[in-house]
PDB file of C-alpha atoms and ligand atoms in Angstrom:
ATOM      1  CA  UNK C  37     -23.415 -31.210 161.812  1.00  0.00           C
ATOM      2  CA  UNK C  38     -26.030 -31.165 159.054  1.00  0.00           C
ATOM      3  CA  UNK C  39     -29.671 -31.579 160.031  1.00  0.00           C
ATOM      4  CA  UNK C  40     -32.308 -31.591 157.275  1.00  0.00           C
ATOM      5  CA  UNK C  41     -35.654 -29.877 157.795  1.00  0.00           C
ATOM      6  CA  UNK C  42     -39.108 -30.689 156.462  1.00  0.00           C
ATOM      7  CA  UNK C  43     -38.301 -29.001 153.117  1.00  0.00           C
ATOM      8  CA  UNK C  44     -36.136 -32.103 152.520  1.00  0.00           C
ATOM      9  CA  UNK C  45     -33.737 -30.325 150.175  1.00  0.00           C
ATOM     10  CA  UNK C  46     -31.680 -32.997 148.376  1.00  0.00           C
ATOM     11  CA  UNK C  47     -28.291 -31.550 149.384  1.00  0.00           C
ATOM     12  CA  UNK C  48     -29.245 -31.343 153.078  1.00  0.00           C
ATOM     13  CA  UNK C  49     -30.750 -34.842 153.202  1.00  0.00           C
ATOM     14  CA  UNK C  50     -27.768 -36.442 151.435  1.00  0.00           C
ATOM     15  CA  UNK C  51     -25.275 -34.569 153.631  1.00  0.00           C
ATOM     16  CA  UNK C  52     -27.167 -35.521 156.799  1.00  0.00           C
ATOM     17  CA  UNK C  53     -27.088 -39.210 155.844  1.00  0.00           C
ATOM     18  CA  UNK C  54     -23.394 -38.940 154.897  1.00  0.00           C
ATOM     19  CA  UNK C  55     -22.779 -37.860 158.490  1.00  0.00           C
ATOM     20  CA  UNK C  56     -24.848 -40.635 160.140  1.00  0.00           C
ATOM     21  CA  UNK C  57     -23.523 -43.350 157.779  1.00  0.00           C
ATOM     22  CA  UNK C  58     -20.807 -44.907 159.923  1.00  0.00           C
ATOM     23  CA  UNK C  59     -23.090 -45.386 162.954  1.00  0.00           C
ATOM     24  CA  UNK C  60     -26.345 -45.839 161.022  1.00  0.00           C
ATOM     25  CA  UNK C  61     -26.751 -49.627 161.360  1.00  0.00           C
ATOM     26  CA  UNK C  62     -25.898 -49.564 165.069  1.00  0.00           C
ATOM     27  CA  UNK C  63     -28.274 -46.669 165.830  1.00  0.00           C
ATOM     28  CA  UNK C  64     -31.051 -48.274 163.766  1.00  0.00           C
ATOM     29  CA  UNK C  65     -30.760 -51.543 165.711  1.00  0.00           C
ATOM     30  CA  UNK C  66     -30.792 -49.801 169.114  1.00  0.00           C
ATOM     31  CA  UNK C  67     -33.618 -47.376 168.352  1.00  0.00           C
ATOM     32  CA  UNK C  68     -36.031 -49.994 167.100  1.00  0.00           C
ATOM     33  CA  UNK C  69     -35.104 -52.780 169.494  1.00  0.00           C
ATOM     34  CA  UNK C  70     -34.226 -55.232 166.762  1.00  0.00           C
ATOM     35  CA  UNK C  71     -37.671 -55.016 165.118  1.00  0.00           C
ATOM     36  CA  UNK C  72     -36.132 -53.962 161.792  1.00  0.00           C
ATOM     37  CA  UNK C  73     -35.339 -57.583 160.889  1.00  0.00           C
ATOM     38  CA  UNK C  74     -39.005 -58.473 161.146  1.00  0.00           C
ATOM     39  CA  UNK C  75     -40.078 -55.398 159.130  1.00  0.00           C
ATOM     40  CA  UNK C  76     -37.524 -56.333 156.453  1.00  0.00           C
ATOM     41  CA  UNK C  77     -38.857 -59.897 156.296  1.00  0.00           C
ATOM     42  CA  UNK C  78     -42.441 -58.577 155.909  1.00  0.00           C
ATOM     43  CA  UNK C  79     -41.272 -56.271 153.110  1.00  0.00           C
ATOM     44  CA  UNK C  80     -39.490 -59.108 151.281  1.00  0.00           C
ATOM     45  CA  UNK C  81     -42.535 -61.377 151.583  1.00  0.00           C
ATOM     46  CA  UNK C  82     -44.904 -58.628 150.379  1.00  0.00           C
ATOM     47  CA  UNK C  83     -42.623 -58.001 147.380  1.00  0.00           C
ATOM     48  CA  UNK C  84     -42.669 -61.750 146.630  1.00  0.00           C
ATOM     49  CA  UNK C  85     -38.873 -61.678 146.528  1.00  0.00           C
ATOM     50  CA  UNK C  86     -37.166 -64.937 145.646  1.00  0.00           C
ATOM     51  CA  UNK C  87     -34.647 -66.602 143.323  1.00  0.00           C
ATOM     52  CA  UNK C  88     -34.721 -65.149 139.812  1.00  0.00           C
ATOM     53  CA  UNK C  89     -36.467 -61.960 140.966  1.00  0.00           C
ATOM     54  CA  UNK C  90     -34.816 -58.651 139.937  1.00  0.00           C
ATOM     55  CA  UNK C  91     -35.348 -56.231 142.798  1.00  0.00           C
ATOM     56  CA  UNK C  92     -34.624 -52.541 143.266  1.00  0.00           C
ATOM     57  CA  UNK C  93     -34.429 -51.095 146.783  1.00  0.00           C
ATOM     58  CA  UNK C  94     -34.702 -47.300 146.509  1.00  0.00           C
ATOM     59  CA  UNK C  95     -33.204 -45.066 149.235  1.00  0.00           C
ATOM     60  CA  UNK C  96     -31.439 -48.202 150.396  1.00  0.00           C
ATOM     61  CA  UNK C  97     -28.778 -46.430 152.465  1.00  0.00           C
ATOM     62  CA  UNK C  98     -26.215 -48.910 153.798  1.00  0.00           C
ATOM     63  CA  UNK C  99     -28.311 -51.783 152.439  1.00  0.00           C
ATOM     64  CA  UNK C 100     -29.908 -52.930 155.689  1.00  0.00           C
ATOM     65  CA  UNK C 101     -33.334 -53.135 154.029  1.00  0.00           C
ATOM     66  CA  UNK C 102     -31.783 -54.673 150.868  1.00  0.00           C
ATOM     67  CA  UNK C 103     -30.207 -57.455 152.963  1.00  0.00           C
ATOM     68  CA  UNK C 104     -33.636 -58.904 153.755  1.00  0.00           C
ATOM     69  CA  UNK C 105     -34.377 -59.065 150.016  1.00  0.00           C
ATOM     70  CA  UNK C 106     -31.011 -60.663 149.231  1.00  0.00           C
ATOM     71  CA  UNK C 107     -31.634 -63.435 151.776  1.00  0.00           C
ATOM     72  CA  UNK C 108     -34.581 -64.671 149.671  1.00  0.00           C
ATOM     73  CA  UNK C 109     -32.212 -65.455 146.768  1.00  0.00           C
ATOM     74  CA  UNK C 110     -33.301 -62.440 144.709  1.00  0.00           C
ATOM     75  CA  UNK C 111     -30.887 -60.263 142.713  1.00  0.00           C
ATOM     76  CA  UNK C 112     -30.828 -56.922 144.519  1.00  0.00           C
ATOM     77  CA  UNK C 113     -29.839 -53.450 143.354  1.00  0.00           C
ATOM     78  CA  UNK C 114     -29.623 -50.865 146.155  1.00  0.00           C
ATOM     79  CA  UNK C 115     -29.890 -47.244 145.030  1.00  0.00           C
ATOM     80  CA  UNK C 116     -29.216 -44.159 147.177  1.00  0.00           C
ATOM     81  CA  UNK C 117     -27.909 -40.617 146.730  1.00  0.00           C
ATOM     82  CA  UNK C 118     -25.773 -40.488 149.889  1.00  0.00           C
ATOM     83  CA  UNK C 119     -22.201 -41.427 148.941  1.00  0.00           C
ATOM     84  CA  UNK C 120     -21.437 -41.955 152.632  1.00  0.00           C
ATOM     85  CA  UNK C 121     -24.241 -44.498 153.097  1.00  0.00           C
ATOM     86  CA  UNK C 122     -23.260 -46.271 149.851  1.00  0.00           C
ATOM     87  CA  UNK C 123     -19.600 -46.515 150.894  1.00  0.00           C
ATOM     88  CA  UNK C 124     -20.536 -48.181 154.201  1.00  0.00           C
ATOM     89  CA  UNK C 125     -22.962 -50.519 152.400  1.00  0.00           C
ATOM     90  CA  UNK C 126     -20.393 -51.618 149.797  1.00  0.00           C
ATOM     91  CA  UNK C 127     -17.933 -52.414 152.582  1.00  0.00           C
ATOM     92  CA  UNK C 128     -20.371 -54.338 154.787  1.00  0.00           C
ATOM     93  CA  UNK C 129     -22.729 -56.017 152.317  1.00  0.00           C
ATOM     94  CA  UNK C 130     -21.069 -57.703 149.363  1.00  0.00           C
ATOM     95  CA  UNK C 131     -23.631 -59.394 147.150  1.00  0.00           C
ATOM     96  CA  UNK C 132     -25.802 -56.293 146.865  1.00  0.00           C
ATOM     97  CA  UNK C 133     -25.308 -54.087 143.786  1.00  0.00           C
ATOM     98  CA  UNK C 134     -24.972 -50.541 145.171  1.00  0.00           C
ATOM     99  CA  UNK C 135     -25.723 -47.773 142.651  1.00  0.00           C
ATOM    100  CA  UNK C 136     -25.593 -44.013 143.217  1.00  0.00           C
ATOM    101  CA  UNK C 137     -28.806 -42.332 142.127  1.00  0.00           C
ATOM    102  CA  UNK C 138     -31.618 -39.987 143.078  1.00  0.00           C
ATOM    103  CA  UNK C 139     -35.089 -41.487 143.517  1.00  0.00           C
ATOM    104  CA  UNK C 140     -36.530 -38.563 141.524  1.00  0.00           C
ATOM    105  CA  UNK C 141     -34.545 -39.643 138.450  1.00  0.00           C
ATOM    106  CA  UNK C 142     -33.586 -43.285 138.759  1.00  0.00           C
ATOM    107  CA  UNK C 143     -30.634 -44.380 136.579  1.00  0.00           C
ATOM    108  CA  UNK C 144     -32.440 -47.478 135.213  1.00  0.00           C
ATOM    109  CA  UNK C 145     -34.343 -48.433 132.072  1.00  0.00           C
ATOM    110  CA  UNK C 146     -38.148 -48.633 131.899  1.00  0.00           C
ATOM    111  CA  UNK C 147     -39.495 -51.930 133.257  1.00  0.00           C
ATOM    112  CA  UNK C 148     -36.056 -53.117 134.436  1.00  0.00           C
ATOM    113  CA  UNK C 149     -37.273 -54.673 137.729  1.00  0.00           C
ATOM    114  CA  UNK C 150     -39.816 -57.269 138.876  1.00  0.00           C
ATOM    115  CA  UNK C 151     -40.313 -55.462 142.165  1.00  0.00           C
ATOM    116  CA  UNK C 152     -39.324 -52.164 143.752  1.00  0.00           C
ATOM    117  CA  UNK C 153     -39.180 -51.423 147.470  1.00  0.00           C
ATOM    118  CA  UNK C 154     -38.525 -48.365 149.579  1.00  0.00           C
ATOM    119  CA  UNK C 155     -38.046 -48.724 153.333  1.00  0.00           C
ATOM    120  CA  UNK C 156     -37.905 -45.644 155.573  1.00  0.00           C
ATOM    121  CA  UNK C 157     -36.966 -43.618 152.512  1.00  0.00           C
ATOM    122  CA  UNK C 158     -40.137 -42.197 150.969  1.00  0.00           C
ATOM    123  CA  UNK C 159     -40.691 -39.920 154.000  1.00  0.00           C
ATOM    124  CA  UNK C 160     -37.297 -38.334 153.286  1.00  0.00           C
ATOM    125  CA  UNK C 161     -37.704 -37.401 149.625  1.00  0.00           C
ATOM    126  CA  UNK C 162     -38.575 -33.923 148.409  1.00  0.00           C
ATOM    127  CA  UNK C 163     -41.270 -35.003 145.924  1.00  0.00           C
ATOM    128  CA  UNK C 164     -43.128 -38.123 147.081  1.00  0.00           C
ATOM    129  CA  UNK C 165     -45.301 -38.282 143.981  1.00  0.00           C
ATOM    130  CA  UNK C 166     -42.313 -37.915 141.636  1.00  0.00           C
ATOM    131  CA  UNK C 167     -40.407 -40.750 143.312  1.00  0.00           C
ATOM    132  CA  UNK C 168     -43.446 -43.073 143.225  1.00  0.00           C
ATOM    133  CA  UNK C 169     -43.808 -42.295 139.490  1.00  0.00           C
ATOM    134  CA  UNK C 170     -40.126 -43.055 138.859  1.00  0.00           C
ATOM    135  CA  UNK C 171     -40.489 -46.345 140.740  1.00  0.00           C
ATOM    136  CA  UNK C 172     -43.458 -47.204 138.521  1.00  0.00           C
ATOM    137  CA  UNK C 173     -41.458 -46.390 135.376  1.00  0.00           C
ATOM    138  CA  UNK C 174     -38.661 -48.846 136.239  1.00  0.00           C
ATOM    139  CA  UNK C 175     -41.049 -51.677 137.232  1.00  0.00           C
ATOM    140  CA  UNK C 176     -42.233 -54.190 134.620  1.00  0.00           C
ATOM    141  CA  UNK C 177     -46.010 -54.435 134.003  1.00  0.00           C
ATOM    142  CA  UNK C 178     -47.446 -56.675 136.717  1.00  0.00           C
ATOM    143  CA  UNK C 179     -44.458 -55.988 139.017  1.00  0.00           C
ATOM    144  CA  UNK C 180     -44.813 -55.052 142.660  1.00  0.00           C
ATOM    145  CA  UNK C 181     -44.242 -51.958 144.807  1.00  0.00           C
ATOM    146  CA  UNK C 182     -43.709 -52.179 148.569  1.00  0.00           C
ATOM    147  CA  UNK C 183     -43.389 -49.105 150.773  1.00  0.00           C
ATOM    148  CA  UNK C 184     -42.368 -49.744 154.383  1.00  0.00           C
ATOM    149  CA  UNK C 185     -42.620 -46.587 156.459  1.00  0.00           C
ATOM    150  CA  UNK C 186     -43.240 -45.285 159.959  1.00  0.00           C
ATOM    151  CA  UNK C 187     -46.690 -43.991 160.871  1.00  0.00           C
ATOM    152  CA  UNK C 188     -48.464 -42.702 163.940  1.00  0.00           C
ATOM    153  CA  UNK C 189     -50.731 -45.363 165.503  1.00  0.00           C
ATOM    154  CA  UNK C 190     -54.431 -44.524 165.285  1.00  0.00           C
ATOM    155  CA  UNK C 191     -55.344 -45.431 168.878  1.00  0.00           C
ATOM    156  CA  UNK C 192     -54.756 -42.394 171.154  1.00  0.00           C
ATOM    157  CA  UNK C 193     -52.741 -44.221 173.830  1.00  0.00           C
ATOM    158  CA  UNK C 194     -50.375 -45.875 171.357  1.00  0.00           C
ATOM    159  CA  UNK C 195     -50.016 -42.604 169.431  1.00  0.00           C
ATOM    160  CA  UNK C 196     -49.139 -40.692 172.625  1.00  0.00           C
ATOM    161  CA  UNK C 197     -46.617 -43.375 173.651  1.00  0.00           C
ATOM    162  CA  UNK C 198     -44.940 -43.386 170.232  1.00  0.00           C
ATOM    163  CA  UNK C 199     -44.767 -39.563 170.186  1.00  0.00           C
ATOM    164  CA  UNK C 200     -43.151 -39.576 173.624  1.00  0.00           C
ATOM    165  CA  UNK C 201     -40.676 -42.206 172.429  1.00  0.00           C
ATOM    166  CA  UNK C 202     -39.774 -40.060 169.401  1.00  0.00           C
ATOM    167  CA  UNK C 203     -39.414 -36.823 171.395  1.00  0.00           C
ATOM    168  CA  UNK C 204     -37.799 -38.054 174.599  1.00  0.00           C
ATOM    169  CA  UNK C 205     -36.136 -41.426 174.074  1.00  0.00           C
ATOM    170  CA  UNK C 206     -34.847 -41.267 170.474  1.00  0.00           C
ATOM    171  CA  UNK C 207     -32.620 -38.174 171.060  1.00  0.00           C
ATOM    172  CA  UNK C 208     -31.068 -39.779 174.174  1.00  0.00           C
ATOM    173  CA  UNK C 209     -30.204 -43.025 172.367  1.00  0.00           C
ATOM    174  CA  UNK C 210     -28.966 -41.063 169.322  1.00  0.00           C
ATOM    175  CA  UNK C 211     -26.615 -38.974 171.518  1.00  0.00           C
ATOM    176  CA  UNK C 212     -25.044 -42.207 172.784  1.00  0.00           C
ATOM    177  CA  UNK C 213     -24.631 -44.131 169.540  1.00  0.00           C
ATOM    178  CA  UNK C 214     -25.030 -41.932 166.456  1.00  0.00           C
ATOM    179  CA  UNK C 215     -22.275 -40.120 164.554  1.00  0.00           C
ATOM    180  CA  UNK C 216     -24.775 -37.240 163.957  1.00  0.00           C
ATOM    181  CA  UNK C 217     -27.294 -37.143 166.857  1.00  0.00           C
ATOM    182  CA  UNK C 218     -28.891 -33.943 165.468  1.00  0.00           C
ATOM    183  CA  UNK C 219     -30.284 -35.988 162.565  1.00  0.00           C
ATOM    184  CA  UNK C 220     -32.535 -37.885 164.939  1.00  0.00           C
ATOM    185  CA  UNK C 221     -34.546 -34.750 165.800  1.00  0.00           C
ATOM    186  CA  UNK C 222     -35.374 -34.651 162.094  1.00  0.00           C
ATOM    187  CA  UNK C 223     -36.402 -38.329 162.303  1.00  0.00           C
ATOM    188  CA  UNK C 224     -39.082 -37.582 164.926  1.00  0.00           C
ATOM    189  CA  UNK C 225     -40.284 -34.441 163.144  1.00  0.00           C
ATOM    190  CA  UNK C 226     -40.533 -36.144 159.770  1.00  0.00           C
ATOM    191  CA  UNK C 227     -42.474 -39.118 161.147  1.00  0.00           C
ATOM    192  CA  UNK C 228     -44.982 -36.830 162.861  1.00  0.00           C
ATOM    193  CA  UNK C 229     -45.461 -34.735 159.714  1.00  0.00           C
ATOM    194  CA  UNK C 230     -45.731 -37.763 157.398  1.00  0.00           C
ATOM    195  CA  UNK C 231     -48.847 -38.729 155.402  1.00  0.00           C
ATOM    196  CA  UNK C 232     -51.497 -40.895 157.036  1.00  0.00           C
ATOM    197  CA  UNK C 233     -51.670 -44.438 155.600  1.00  0.00           C
ATOM    198  CA  UNK C 234     -54.919 -43.646 153.748  1.00  0.00           C
ATOM    199  CA  UNK C 235     -53.392 -40.480 152.246  1.00  0.00           C
ATOM    200  CA  UNK C 236     -50.316 -42.390 151.081  1.00  0.00           C
ATOM    201  CA  UNK C 237     -52.526 -45.094 149.552  1.00  0.00           C
ATOM    202  CA  UNK C 238     -54.442 -42.439 147.596  1.00  0.00           C
ATOM    203  CA  UNK C 239     -51.202 -40.890 146.341  1.00  0.00           C
ATOM    204  CA  UNK C 240     -49.831 -44.276 145.217  1.00  0.00           C
ATOM    205  CA  UNK C 241     -53.038 -44.890 143.254  1.00  0.00           C
ATOM    206  CA  UNK C 242     -53.022 -41.359 141.765  1.00  0.00           C
ATOM    207  CA  UNK C 243     -49.544 -41.942 140.348  1.00  0.00           C
ATOM    208  CA  UNK C 244     -50.855 -44.929 138.373  1.00  0.00           C
ATOM    209  CA  UNK C 245     -50.147 -47.958 140.540  1.00  0.00           C
ATOM    210  CA  UNK C 246     -52.998 -50.484 140.766  1.00  0.00           C
ATOM    211  CA  UNK C 247     -54.361 -52.771 143.503  1.00  0.00           C
ATOM    212  CA  UNK C 248     -53.128 -50.537 146.329  1.00  0.00           C
ATOM    213  CA  UNK C 249     -53.327 -52.198 149.759  1.00  0.00           C
ATOM    214  CA  UNK C 250     -51.919 -51.342 153.163  1.00  0.00           C
ATOM    215  CA  UNK C 251     -51.668 -52.865 156.603  1.00  0.00           C
ATOM    216  CA  UNK C 252     -50.196 -51.931 159.980  1.00  0.00           C
ATOM    217  CA  UNK C 253     -47.313 -53.703 161.687  1.00  0.00           C
ATOM    218  CA  UNK C 254     -46.385 -53.548 165.374  1.00  0.00           C
ATOM    219  CA  UNK C 255     -49.487 -51.709 166.546  1.00  0.00           C
ATOM    220  CA  UNK C 256     -49.384 -49.185 163.704  1.00  0.00           C
ATOM    221  CA  UNK C 257     -45.923 -47.655 164.206  1.00  0.00           C
ATOM    222  CA  UNK C 258     -45.192 -49.084 160.743  1.00  0.00           C
ATOM    223  CA  UNK C 259     -47.397 -49.401 157.665  1.00  0.00           C
ATOM    224  CA  UNK C 260     -46.671 -51.599 154.700  1.00  0.00           C
ATOM    225  CA  UNK C 261     -48.210 -50.388 151.419  1.00  0.00           C
ATOM    226  CA  UNK C 262     -48.245 -52.675 148.392  1.00  0.00           C
ATOM    227  CA  UNK C 263     -49.350 -52.041 144.808  1.00  0.00           C
ATOM    228  CA  UNK C 264     -48.987 -53.525 141.337  1.00  0.00           C
ATOM    229  CA  UNK C 265     -47.774 -51.901 138.103  1.00  0.00           C
ATOM    230  CA  UNK C 266     -50.644 -52.050 135.596  1.00  0.00           C
ATOM    231  CA  UNK C 267     -50.382 -54.413 132.631  1.00  0.00           C
ATOM    232  CA  UNK C 268     -51.477 -52.716 129.435  1.00  0.00           C
ATOM    233  CA  UNK C 269     -52.946 -54.812 126.650  1.00  0.00           C
ATOM    234  CA  UNK C 270     -51.140 -54.582 123.281  1.00  0.00           C
ATOM    235  CA  UNK C 271     -54.281 -55.756 121.462  1.00  0.00           C
ATOM    236  CA  UNK C 272     -55.842 -52.634 119.829  1.00  0.00           C
ATOM    237  CA  UNK C 273     -59.261 -54.357 119.811  1.00  0.00           C
ATOM    238  CA  UNK C 274     -59.188 -55.225 123.537  1.00  0.00           C
TER     239      UNK C 274
HETATM  240  C1  LIG H  65     -33.591 -43.779 156.905  1.00  0.00           C
HETATM  241  S1  LIG H  65     -32.540 -44.217 155.583  1.00  0.00           S
HETATM  242  C2  LIG H  65     -33.207 -45.772 155.100  1.00  0.00           C
HETATM  243  C3  LIG H  65     -32.158 -46.691 154.595  1.00  0.00           C
HETATM  244  C4  LIG H  65     -32.608 -48.148 154.412  1.00  0.00           C
HETATM  245  N1  LIG H  65     -33.655 -48.254 153.427  1.00  0.00           N
HETATM  246  C5  LIG H  65     -33.026 -48.761 155.706  1.00  0.00           C
HETATM  247  O1  LIG H  65     -34.125 -49.344 155.782  1.00  0.00           O
HETATM  248  O2  LIG H  65     -32.253 -48.704 156.669  1.00  0.00           O
HETATM  249  C6  LIG H  65     -33.124 -43.124 154.308  1.00  0.00           C
HETATM  250  C7  LIG H  65     -32.234 -43.120 153.062  1.00  0.00           C
HETATM  251  O3  LIG H  65     -32.922 -42.417 152.040  1.00  0.00           O
HETATM  252  C8  LIG H  65     -31.941 -41.807 151.219  1.00  0.00           C
HETATM  253  N2  LIG H  65     -32.616 -40.821 150.378  1.00  0.00           N
HETATM  254  C9  LIG H  65     -33.384 -39.787 150.776  1.00  0.00           C
HETATM  255  N3  LIG H  65     -33.831 -39.103 149.710  1.00  0.00           N
HETATM  256  C10 LIG H  65     -33.353 -39.751 148.608  1.00  0.00           C
HETATM  257  C11 LIG H  65     -33.467 -39.540 147.209  1.00  0.00           C
HETATM  258  N4  LIG H  65     -34.181 -38.511 146.713  1.00  0.00           N
HETATM  259  N5  LIG H  65     -32.849 -40.386 146.371  1.00  0.00           N
HETATM  260  C12 LIG H  65     -32.107 -41.418 146.843  1.00  0.00           C
HETATM  261  N6  LIG H  65     -31.949 -41.674 148.159  1.00  0.00           N
HETATM  262  C13 LIG H  65     -32.565 -40.843 149.031  1.00  0.00           C
HETATM  263  C14 LIG H  65     -30.949 -41.260 152.218  1.00  0.00           C
HETATM  264  O4  LIG H  65     -29.700 -40.962 151.630  1.00  0.00           O
HETATM  265  C15 LIG H  65     -30.894 -42.422 153.228  1.00  0.00           C
HETATM  266  O5  LIG H  65     -29.840 -43.302 152.934  1.00  0.00           O
END
């Protein structure tokens, strides 16, 4: 069984997700007690998804996060580099355009999308800054970025409870329902080593996104970051 480490080497991460693919949706639903639907709806609302909107969901996996975008009437492209996750997604979620691709080098033209999202994916990439820059490249000026990601709550009691959940409960559930339980040790490790919400906000701004905002969901176990691709004036006298 493949288990990525915090180096997040592309081959290891893709192989690990290939191995969890078949049981991914089931494990996801059990681990997070059905809260994923609500987090997806918040992401879609923050991205202002709706009919006529061209959306890209990066690191979309089996398309669970993309499904929430599709339900708004938007046109959704789901991009991921795990062939196993994509195969399950294509089988289960017709209506979503699944495309193989690495977030570090997205196979799309500049400004191709009105909004780009990444849910529970940015924490898994090797070069966070590089992926945020690629997402900016493929977003039209004035388009939106939404990052939905786990975080450690700031209040000590909640943080301790969430850590205990990650260390003690997640591996037990994963052993029962996942096709690669080892991967769920990586899940806990990667969440605990992940950037704080303020650090991620700074990084998003450094890459060139504007109007960066963030807010906690569910007591701070999730943070939603939003930002806007800058609009450059074509008037040389402006
Ligand atoms: C935890 S899953 C999230 C899937 C989905 N967004 C969701 O909310 O369920 C993380 C996904 O990120 C993908 N991933 C990680 N690094 C990637 C990269 N550099 N390029 C494309 N996909 C990547 C993995 O293959 C995996 O499918």
